[in-house]
Amino acid sequence: TQQVALCGVRDQFPVFGQTLPNGQPVTFLDTAASAQKPNCVIEAEERVQRSHYANAYRGVYEFGAQIDEELEATREAIEKLIGAEDVSEIAFTAGSTMSINMVAFGWGGRHLQEGDEIVLNEMEHHANLVPWQQVAERTGAKIVYIPLTEDGQLDLLAFDELVNSRTRVLSVTGMSNMLGTINPIRRLADRVHEAGGIVVVDGAQSVPHAPVDVQADGIDFLVFSGHKLYGPTGVGVLYGRKDLLEETDPLLFGGHMIDQVTKSGSTWASAPAKFEAGTLPIVQAIALKSAIDFVNELGFEAIHEQESLLTRYAMEALSQVPGLKIYGPRLEDRGAIVSFTIDGAHPEDLAQLLNRKGVFVRHGHHCTMPLHDLLNVSSTVRASFGVYNTTEDVDQLIAAIEFARQRLRLA
Ligand code: PMP
């Protein structure tokens, strides 16, 4: 049953060319936390540092000009990837967490006031909860939560009722990093816009796995991280609709983001420079273009085909394991993430026993404590897939679970 939709892709990831010290192959099932890097990304970082590294947007000399050009090429690749209207709507950040903080404090801090409502829900990653809690505390705005259905989806009827003239912002994940739930962004955005609010999408999990079109989907701000898109760590993206970025205050102040500085005060450059104070993650941002090219070359259709095949295969196999419970919706409504528990087995023990077989999964609350509270479970095991995974990886997972069950005397 080896799937061929993404034939040969695994070979582009050098990390899989090794055998672990215990003789096991690497079965990497933690792409939702961070993706492995293909040769083209590794080589792009090395190429820049070996041949023409310089600071960005500073020098007129040859290296500087080349760096500026390559950064702008990444910006253009992002513009195309997400369907933005203009490159000035794309700012480089350190990652999704920083980008959400920039929206929450930069836009929310300026626009929210007492009586306003921020719409969130319990499946959000802490990165899309805590900044809003902080802004709510400072502005007097109130957070309201969209209820979730039994199978871990947004309750859309309750959502329709909960949105009203006080709704100023909906911030929602494109895909849950724990349940795998894919949220109907366009559907949500229509309702929020009708009520006069704005829509912020946490694309950390969704952007690497499915096409996004900010204009067609009604997304006002979109954030994502390079490292989950097969790109480098340390670089992320903040997209904001042009008019909204103009009404967003910067979060960081310093070099490059200014227009004029005098002893008595300063004015800001226009976007995106206004949001890019200090030295950018230059090498990482340039290599992010190689990651985007890599994903585009595979194509989201093939990526989806492969990932849904793996998810189906994993869900079917896991559901045969005695005492195993899978969280979240049916296959059709989820991405390539499967979180589960096994009766009588602590998730940390499970993760450690799987590790002995070279199977790398994440355990814990996955930065979704409110969701775990709602599900009445303190911790889960999560297997997540990327373009390099195969059904053999799932077979390894199932074999390792069998080994763990025996060790834990569950079998
Ligand atoms: N949102 C979601 C849904 C995530 O899965 C993550 C990463 N686990 C983040 C936000 C935060 O991303 P980063 O750590 O790259 O800032």
PDB file of N, CA and C in Angstrom, residues 212-299:
ATOM      1  N   VAL A 212      -4.291  28.666   0.336  1.00  0.00           N
ATOM      2  CA  VAL A 212      -5.022  29.733   1.010  1.00  0.00           C
ATOM      3  C   VAL A 212      -5.042  30.930   0.058  1.00  0.00           C
ATOM      4  N   ASP A 213      -6.152  31.650   0.080  1.00  0.00           N
ATOM      5  CA  ASP A 213      -6.279  32.846  -0.753  1.00  0.00           C
ATOM      6  C   ASP A 213      -6.914  33.908   0.118  1.00  0.00           C
ATOM      7  N   VAL A 214      -6.080  34.787   0.662  1.00  0.00           N
ATOM      8  CA  VAL A 214      -6.584  35.733   1.669  1.00  0.00           C
ATOM      9  C   VAL A 214      -7.745  36.570   1.141  1.00  0.00           C
ATOM     10  N   GLN A 215      -7.678  36.922  -0.142  1.00  0.00           N
ATOM     11  CA  GLN A 215      -8.756  37.777  -0.661  1.00  0.00           C
ATOM     12  C   GLN A 215     -10.046  36.985  -0.839  1.00  0.00           C
ATOM     13  N   ALA A 216      -9.944  35.816  -1.450  1.00  0.00           N
ATOM     14  CA  ALA A 216     -11.153  35.009  -1.682  1.00  0.00           C
ATOM     15  C   ALA A 216     -11.721  34.465  -0.376  1.00  0.00           C
ATOM     16  N   ASP A 217     -10.847  34.183   0.593  1.00  0.00           N
ATOM     17  CA  ASP A 217     -11.319  33.593   1.849  1.00  0.00           C
ATOM     18  C   ASP A 217     -11.770  34.640   2.871  1.00  0.00           C
ATOM     19  N   GLY A 218     -11.568  35.911   2.568  1.00  0.00           N
ATOM     20  CA  GLY A 218     -11.991  36.966   3.495  1.00  0.00           C
ATOM     21  C   GLY A 218     -11.118  37.071   4.735  1.00  0.00           C
ATOM     22  N   ILE A 219      -9.823  36.861   4.552  1.00  0.00           N
ATOM     23  CA  ILE A 219      -8.881  36.921   5.687  1.00  0.00           C
ATOM     24  C   ILE A 219      -8.252  38.313   5.754  1.00  0.00           C
ATOM     25  N   ASP A 220      -8.356  38.950   6.908  1.00  0.00           N
ATOM     26  CA  ASP A 220      -7.818  40.304   7.059  1.00  0.00           C
ATOM     27  C   ASP A 220      -6.376  40.291   7.543  1.00  0.00           C
ATOM     28  N   PHE A 221      -6.074  39.390   8.457  1.00  0.00           N
ATOM     29  CA  PHE A 221      -4.687  39.167   8.886  1.00  0.00           C
ATOM     30  C   PHE A 221      -4.446  37.662   8.832  1.00  0.00           C
ATOM     31  N   LEU A 222      -3.271  37.275   8.332  1.00  0.00           N
ATOM     32  CA  LEU A 222      -2.895  35.857   8.309  1.00  0.00           C
ATOM     33  C   LEU A 222      -1.475  35.739   8.858  1.00  0.00           C
ATOM     34  N   VAL A 223      -1.272  34.759   9.725  1.00  0.00           N
ATOM     35  CA  VAL A 223       0.080  34.538  10.250  1.00  0.00           C
ATOM     36  C   VAL A 223       0.492  33.095   9.959  1.00  0.00           C
ATOM     37  N   PHE A 224       1.781  32.899   9.742  1.00  0.00           N
ATOM     38  CA  PHE A 224       2.311  31.530   9.702  1.00  0.00           C
ATOM     39  C   PHE A 224       3.811  31.526   9.950  1.00  0.00           C
ATOM     40  N   SER A 225       4.335  30.313  10.159  1.00  0.00           N
ATOM     41  CA  SER A 225       5.746  30.143  10.530  1.00  0.00           C
ATOM     42  C   SER A 225       6.499  29.421   9.422  1.00  0.00           C
ATOM     43  N   GLY A 226       7.729  29.854   9.152  1.00  0.00           N
ATOM     44  CA  GLY A 226       8.537  29.182   8.138  1.00  0.00           C
ATOM     45  C   GLY A 226       8.852  27.735   8.485  1.00  0.00           C
ATOM     46  N   HIS A 227       9.108  27.473   9.760  1.00  0.00           N
ATOM     47  CA  HIS A 227       9.632  26.151  10.134  1.00  0.00           C
ATOM     48  C   HIS A 227       8.616  25.027   9.991  1.00  0.00           C
ATOM     49  N   LYS A 228       7.322  25.363   9.911  1.00  0.00           N
ATOM     50  CA  LYS A 228       6.323  24.299   9.720  1.00  0.00           C
ATOM     51  C   LYS A 228       6.050  24.072   8.233  1.00  0.00           C
ATOM     52  N   LEU A 229       6.623  24.961   7.417  1.00  0.00           N
ATOM     53  CA  LEU A 229       6.437  24.900   5.958  1.00  0.00           C
ATOM     54  C   LEU A 229       7.712  24.351   5.300  1.00  0.00           C
ATOM     55  N   TYR A 230       8.444  23.513   6.013  1.00  0.00           N
ATOM     56  CA  TYR A 230       9.690  22.919   5.516  1.00  0.00           C
ATOM     57  C   TYR A 230      10.791  23.969   5.367  1.00  0.00           C
ATOM     58  N   GLY A 231      10.562  25.156   5.936  1.00  0.00           N
ATOM     59  CA  GLY A 231      11.557  26.224   5.867  1.00  0.00           C
ATOM     60  C   GLY A 231      12.311  26.346   7.182  1.00  0.00           C
ATOM     61  N   PRO A 232      13.153  27.371   7.269  1.00  0.00           N
ATOM     62  CA  PRO A 232      13.983  27.542   8.465  1.00  0.00           C
ATOM     63  C   PRO A 232      13.187  28.007   9.688  1.00  0.00           C
ATOM     64  N   THR A 233      13.780  27.824  10.850  1.00  0.00           N
ATOM     65  CA  THR A 233      13.224  28.408  12.076  1.00  0.00           C
ATOM     66  C   THR A 233      13.571  29.901  12.090  1.00  0.00           C
ATOM     67  N   GLY A 234      12.920  30.616  12.979  1.00  0.00           N
ATOM     68  CA  GLY A 234      13.285  32.016  13.211  1.00  0.00           C
ATOM     69  C   GLY A 234      12.658  33.007  12.258  1.00  0.00           C
ATOM     70  N   VAL A 235      11.915  32.500  11.266  1.00  0.00           N
ATOM     71  CA  VAL A 235      11.249  33.423  10.344  1.00  0.00           C
ATOM     72  C   VAL A 235       9.780  33.053  10.222  1.00  0.00           C
ATOM     73  N   GLY A 236       8.958  34.069  10.226  1.00  0.00           N
ATOM     74  CA  GLY A 236       7.529  33.860  10.053  1.00  0.00           C
ATOM     75  C   GLY A 236       6.963  35.008   9.261  1.00  0.00           C
ATOM     76  N   VAL A 237       5.652  34.989   9.095  1.00  0.00           N
ATOM     77  CA  VAL A 237       5.009  35.970   8.229  1.00  0.00           C
ATOM     78  C   VAL A 237       3.818  36.600   8.931  1.00  0.00           C
ATOM     79  N   LEU A 238       3.689  37.895   8.721  1.00  0.00           N
ATOM     80  CA  LEU A 238       2.449  38.588   9.057  1.00  0.00           C
ATOM     81  C   LEU A 238       1.912  39.179   7.765  1.00  0.00           C
ATOM     82  N   TYR A 239       0.738  38.700   7.346  1.00  0.00           N
ATOM     83  CA  TYR A 239       0.028  39.345   6.245  1.00  0.00           C
ATOM     84  C   TYR A 239      -1.055  40.214   6.858  1.00  0.00           C
ATOM     85  N   GLY A 240      -1.199  41.422   6.356  1.00  0.00           N
ATOM     86  CA  GLY A 240      -2.322  42.258   6.774  1.00  0.00           C
ATOM     87  C   GLY A 240      -2.848  43.017   5.572  1.00  0.00           C
ATOM     88  N   ARG A 241      -4.153  43.126   5.483  1.00  0.00           N
ATOM     89  CA  ARG A 241      -4.744  43.920   4.385  1.00  0.00           C
ATOM     90  C   ARG A 241      -4.182  45.337   4.487  1.00  0.00           C
ATOM     91  N   LYS A 242      -3.868  45.904   3.354  1.00  0.00           N
ATOM     92  CA  LYS A 242      -3.144  47.182   3.309  1.00  0.00           C
ATOM     93  C   LYS A 242      -3.743  48.243   4.234  1.00  0.00           C
ATOM     94  N   ASP A 243      -5.046  48.460   4.130  1.00  0.00           N
ATOM     95  CA  ASP A 243      -5.674  49.526   4.934  1.00  0.00           C
ATOM     96  C   ASP A 243      -5.606  49.200   6.426  1.00  0.00           C
ATOM     97  N   LEU A 244      -5.645  47.910   6.757  1.00  0.00           N
ATOM     98  CA  LEU A 244      -5.576  47.528   8.173  1.00  0.00           C
ATOM     99  C   LEU A 244      -4.168  47.703   8.726  1.00  0.00           C
ATOM    100  N   LEU A 245      -3.170  47.401   7.894  1.00  0.00           N
ATOM    101  CA  LEU A 245      -1.784  47.592   8.359  1.00  0.00           C
ATOM    102  C   LEU A 245      -1.518  49.064   8.645  1.00  0.00           C
ATOM    103  N   GLU A 246      -2.159  49.922   7.860  1.00  0.00           N
ATOM    104  CA  GLU A 246      -1.981  51.362   8.109  1.00  0.00           C
ATOM    105  C   GLU A 246      -2.522  51.762   9.476  1.00  0.00           C
ATOM    106  N   GLU A 247      -3.563  51.051   9.925  1.00  0.00           N
ATOM    107  CA  GLU A 247      -4.137  51.374  11.240  1.00  0.00           C
ATOM    108  C   GLU A 247      -3.599  50.465  12.335  1.00  0.00           C
ATOM    109  N   THR A 248      -2.476  49.803  12.061  1.00  0.00           N
ATOM    110  CA  THR A 248      -1.885  48.913  13.066  1.00  0.00           C
ATOM    111  C   THR A 248      -0.594  49.540  13.580  1.00  0.00           C
ATOM    112  N   ASP A 249      -0.459  49.607  14.896  1.00  0.00           N
ATOM    113  CA  ASP A 249       0.760  50.171  15.478  1.00  0.00           C
ATOM    114  C   ASP A 249       1.856  49.112  15.477  1.00  0.00           C
ATOM    115  N   PRO A 250       3.107  49.562  15.329  1.00  0.00           N
ATOM    116  CA  PRO A 250       4.197  48.584  15.461  1.00  0.00           C
ATOM    117  C   PRO A 250       4.323  48.096  16.901  1.00  0.00           C
ATOM    118  N   LEU A 251       4.871  46.897  17.031  1.00  0.00           N
ATOM    119  CA  LEU A 251       5.078  46.333  18.372  1.00  0.00           C
ATOM    120  C   LEU A 251       6.523  46.568  18.802  1.00  0.00           C
ATOM    121  N   LEU A 252       7.420  46.533  17.827  1.00  0.00           N
ATOM    122  CA  LEU A 252       8.849  46.739  18.104  1.00  0.00           C
ATOM    123  C   LEU A 252       9.288  48.061  17.482  1.00  0.00           C
ATOM    124  N   PHE A 253      10.116  48.774  18.222  1.00  0.00           N
ATOM    125  CA  PHE A 253      10.575  50.080  17.764  1.00  0.00           C
ATOM    126  C   PHE A 253      12.095  50.065  17.649  1.00  0.00           C
ATOM    127  N   GLY A 254      12.630  50.753  16.647  1.00  0.00           N
ATOM    128  CA  GLY A 254      14.085  50.798  16.499  1.00  0.00           C
ATOM    129  C   GLY A 254      14.472  51.117  15.077  1.00  0.00           C
ATOM    130  N   GLY A 255      15.627  50.559  14.661  1.00  0.00           N
ATOM    131  CA  GLY A 255      16.141  50.832  13.319  1.00  0.00           C
ATOM    132  C   GLY A 255      15.232  50.284  12.235  1.00  0.00           C
ATOM    133  N   HIS A 256      15.295  50.889  11.057  1.00  0.00           N
ATOM    134  CA  HIS A 256      14.630  50.456   9.831  1.00  0.00           C
ATOM    135  C   HIS A 256      13.121  50.717   9.817  1.00  0.00           C
ATOM    136  N   MET A 257      12.466  50.772  10.990  1.00  0.00           N
ATOM    137  CA  MET A 257      11.001  50.915  10.974  1.00  0.00           C
ATOM    138  C   MET A 257      10.573  52.389  11.002  1.00  0.00           C
ATOM    139  N   ILE A 258      11.549  53.280  10.995  1.00  0.00           N
ATOM    140  CA  ILE A 258      11.210  54.697  11.160  1.00  0.00           C
ATOM    141  C   ILE A 258      11.182  55.446   9.827  1.00  0.00           C
ATOM    142  N   ASP A 259      10.540  56.611   9.860  1.00  0.00           N
ATOM    143  CA  ASP A 259      10.625  57.530   8.744  1.00  0.00           C
ATOM    144  C   ASP A 259      11.598  58.645   9.152  1.00  0.00           C
ATOM    145  N   GLN A 260      11.252  59.361  10.222  1.00  0.00           N
ATOM    146  CA  GLN A 260      12.103  60.425  10.751  1.00  0.00           C
ATOM    147  C   GLN A 260      12.287  60.232  12.244  1.00  0.00           C
ATOM    148  N   VAL A 261      13.499  60.454  12.710  1.00  0.00           N
ATOM    149  CA  VAL A 261      13.740  60.432  14.155  1.00  0.00           C
ATOM    150  C   VAL A 261      14.405  61.751  14.546  1.00  0.00           C
ATOM    151  N   THR A 262      13.825  62.426  15.519  1.00  0.00           N
ATOM    152  CA  THR A 262      14.450  63.625  16.068  1.00  0.00           C
ATOM    153  C   THR A 262      14.589  63.422  17.569  1.00  0.00           C
ATOM    154  N   LYS A 263      15.225  64.362  18.230  1.00  0.00           N
ATOM    155  CA  LYS A 263      15.368  64.240  19.677  1.00  0.00           C
ATOM    156  C   LYS A 263      14.017  64.209  20.364  1.00  0.00           C
ATOM    157  N   SER A 264      13.037  64.816  19.757  1.00  0.00           N
ATOM    158  CA  SER A 264      11.750  64.925  20.453  1.00  0.00           C
ATOM    159  C   SER A 264      10.741  63.851  20.044  1.00  0.00           C
ATOM    160  N   GLY A 265      11.022  63.069  19.020  1.00  0.00           N
ATOM    161  CA  GLY A 265      10.037  62.040  18.642  1.00  0.00           C
ATOM    162  C   GLY A 265      10.348  61.439  17.284  1.00  0.00           C
ATOM    163  N   SER A 266       9.487  60.496  16.865  1.00  0.00           N
ATOM    164  CA  SER A 266       9.752  59.768  15.619  1.00  0.00           C
ATOM    165  C   SER A 266       8.465  59.508  14.851  1.00  0.00           C
ATOM    166  N   THR A 267       8.624  59.290  13.575  1.00  0.00           N
ATOM    167  CA  THR A 267       7.494  58.856  12.747  1.00  0.00           C
ATOM    168  C   THR A 267       7.890  57.540  12.084  1.00  0.00           C
ATOM    169  N   TRP A 268       6.875  56.791  11.642  1.00  0.00           N
ATOM    170  CA  TRP A 268       7.141  55.438  11.146  1.00  0.00           C
ATOM    171  C   TRP A 268       7.196  55.373   9.630  1.00  0.00           C
ATOM    172  N   ALA A 269       7.982  54.423   9.163  1.00  0.00           N
ATOM    173  CA  ALA A 269       7.994  54.088   7.741  1.00  0.00           C
ATOM    174  C   ALA A 269       6.652  53.433   7.411  1.00  0.00           C
ATOM    175  N   SER A 270       6.357  53.278   6.134  1.00  0.00           N
ATOM    176  CA  SER A 270       5.127  52.562   5.795  1.00  0.00           C
ATOM    177  C   SER A 270       5.391  51.049   5.827  1.00  0.00           C
ATOM    178  N   ALA A 271       4.311  50.279   5.799  1.00  0.00           N
ATOM    179  CA  ALA A 271       4.417  48.815   5.819  1.00  0.00           C
ATOM    180  C   ALA A 271       5.109  48.346   4.542  1.00  0.00           C
ATOM    181  N   PRO A 272       5.888  47.286   4.585  1.00  0.00           N
ATOM    182  CA  PRO A 272       6.111  46.417   5.735  1.00  0.00           C
ATOM    183  C   PRO A 272       7.237  46.873   6.679  1.00  0.00           C
ATOM    184  N   ALA A 273       8.048  47.886   6.255  1.00  0.00           N
ATOM    185  CA  ALA A 273       9.213  48.272   7.081  1.00  0.00           C
ATOM    186  C   ALA A 273       8.790  48.642   8.506  1.00  0.00           C
ATOM    187  N   LYS A 274       7.602  49.249   8.631  1.00  0.00           N
ATOM    188  CA  LYS A 274       7.105  49.653   9.955  1.00  0.00           C
ATOM    189  C   LYS A 274       7.072  48.480  10.932  1.00  0.00           C
ATOM    190  N   PHE A 275       6.923  47.281  10.399  1.00  0.00           N
ATOM    191  CA  PHE A 275       6.801  46.088  11.257  1.00  0.00           C
ATOM    192  C   PHE A 275       8.082  45.256  11.285  1.00  0.00           C
ATOM    193  N   GLU A 276       9.166  45.818  10.753  1.00  0.00           N
ATOM    194  CA  GLU A 276      10.406  45.024  10.653  1.00  0.00           C
ATOM    195  C   GLU A 276      11.576  45.736  11.322  1.00  0.00           C
ATOM    196  N   ALA A 277      11.393  46.137  12.579  1.00  0.00           N
ATOM    197  CA  ALA A 277      12.453  46.822  13.315  1.00  0.00           C
ATOM    198  C   ALA A 277      13.653  45.899  13.511  1.00  0.00           C
ATOM    199  N   GLY A 278      14.833  46.465  13.427  1.00  0.00           N
ATOM    200  CA  GLY A 278      16.048  45.688  13.682  1.00  0.00           C
ATOM    201  C   GLY A 278      16.447  44.822  12.497  1.00  0.00           C
ATOM    202  N   THR A 279      17.467  44.003  12.718  1.00  0.00           N
ATOM    203  CA  THR A 279      17.954  43.131  11.639  1.00  0.00           C
ATOM    204  C   THR A 279      17.034  41.929  11.476  1.00  0.00           C
ATOM    205  N   LEU A 280      16.634  41.707  10.253  1.00  0.00           N
ATOM    206  CA  LEU A 280      15.730  40.582   9.954  1.00  0.00           C
ATOM    207  C   LEU A 280      16.461  39.245  10.050  1.00  0.00           C
ATOM    208  N   PRO A 281      15.716  38.147  10.153  1.00  0.00           N
ATOM    209  CA  PRO A 281      16.343  36.825   9.978  1.00  0.00           C
ATOM    210  C   PRO A 281      16.618  36.636   8.484  1.00  0.00           C
ATOM    211  N   ILE A 282      17.681  37.272   8.017  1.00  0.00           N
ATOM    212  CA  ILE A 282      17.946  37.420   6.575  1.00  0.00           C
ATOM    213  C   ILE A 282      18.106  36.081   5.859  1.00  0.00           C
ATOM    214  N   VAL A 283      18.996  35.267   6.398  1.00  0.00           N
ATOM    215  CA  VAL A 283      19.308  33.993   5.740  1.00  0.00           C
ATOM    216  C   VAL A 283      18.057  33.113   5.712  1.00  0.00           C
ATOM    217  N   GLN A 284      17.365  33.086   6.836  1.00  0.00           N
ATOM    218  CA  GLN A 284      16.175  32.246   6.955  1.00  0.00           C
ATOM    219  C   GLN A 284      15.061  32.733   6.025  1.00  0.00           C
ATOM    220  N   ALA A 285      14.897  34.042   5.936  1.00  0.00           N
ATOM    221  CA  ALA A 285      13.835  34.581   5.080  1.00  0.00           C
ATOM    222  C   ALA A 285      14.128  34.274   3.610  1.00  0.00           C
ATOM    223  N   ILE A 286      15.396  34.340   3.232  1.00  0.00           N
ATOM    224  CA  ILE A 286      15.749  34.019   1.837  1.00  0.00           C
ATOM    225  C   ILE A 286      15.499  32.533   1.564  1.00  0.00           C
ATOM    226  N   ALA A 287      15.896  31.689   2.525  1.00  0.00           N
ATOM    227  CA  ALA A 287      15.702  30.242   2.330  1.00  0.00           C
ATOM    228  C   ALA A 287      14.224  29.853   2.388  1.00  0.00           C
ATOM    229  N   LEU A 288      13.408  30.699   2.998  1.00  0.00           N
ATOM    230  CA  LEU A 288      11.962  30.413   3.019  1.00  0.00           C
ATOM    231  C   LEU A 288      11.412  30.344   1.594  1.00  0.00           C
ATOM    232  N   LYS A 289      12.012  31.120   0.686  1.00  0.00           N
ATOM    233  CA  LYS A 289      11.546  31.055  -0.703  1.00  0.00           C
ATOM    234  C   LYS A 289      11.787  29.658  -1.280  1.00  0.00           C
ATOM    235  N   SER A 290      12.908  29.065  -0.919  1.00  0.00           N
ATOM    236  CA  SER A 290      13.185  27.704  -1.424  1.00  0.00           C
ATOM    237  C   SER A 290      12.144  26.731  -0.889  1.00  0.00           C
ATOM    238  N   ALA A 291      11.709  26.930   0.363  1.00  0.00           N
ATOM    239  CA  ALA A 291      10.681  26.062   0.937  1.00  0.00           C
ATOM    240  C   ALA A 291       9.353  26.247   0.198  1.00  0.00           C
ATOM    241  N   ILE A 292       9.028  27.496  -0.102  1.00  0.00           N
ATOM    242  CA  ILE A 292       7.767  27.767  -0.822  1.00  0.00           C
ATOM    243  C   ILE A 292       7.833  27.168  -2.228  1.00  0.00           C
ATOM    244  N   ASP A 293       8.983  27.322  -2.888  1.00  0.00           N
ATOM    245  CA  ASP A 293       9.141  26.731  -4.225  1.00  0.00           C
ATOM    246  C   ASP A 293       8.976  25.210  -4.153  1.00  0.00           C
ATOM    247  N   PHE A 294       9.552  24.626  -3.114  1.00  0.00           N
ATOM    248  CA  PHE A 294       9.475  23.172  -2.917  1.00  0.00           C
ATOM    249  C   PHE A 294       8.018  22.724  -2.807  1.00  0.00           C
ATOM    250  N   VAL A 295       7.248  23.426  -1.973  1.00  0.00           N
ATOM    251  CA  VAL A 295       5.835  23.079  -1.776  1.00  0.00           C
ATOM    252  C   VAL A 295       5.051  23.301  -3.077  1.00  0.00           C
ATOM    253  N   ASN A 296       5.333  24.415  -3.747  1.00  0.00           N
ATOM    254  CA  ASN A 296       4.628  24.692  -5.009  1.00  0.00           C
ATOM    255  C   ASN A 296       4.921  23.634  -6.057  1.00  0.00           C
ATOM    256  N   GLU A 297       6.175  23.175  -6.093  1.00  0.00           N
ATOM    257  CA  GLU A 297       6.514  22.155  -7.078  1.00  0.00           C
ATOM    258  C   GLU A 297       5.771  20.850  -6.819  1.00  0.00           C
ATOM    259  N   LEU A 298       5.614  20.491  -5.556  1.00  0.00           N
ATOM    260  CA  LEU A 298       4.841  19.285  -5.241  1.00  0.00           C
ATOM    261  C   LEU A 298       3.373  19.524  -5.590  1.00  0.00           C
ATOM    262  N   GLY A 299       2.891  20.718  -5.254  1.00  0.00           N
ATOM    263  CA  GLY A 299       1.490  21.075  -5.515  1.00  0.00           C
ATOM    264  C   GLY A 299       0.593  20.627  -4.373  1.00  0.00           C
TER     265      GLY A 299
END
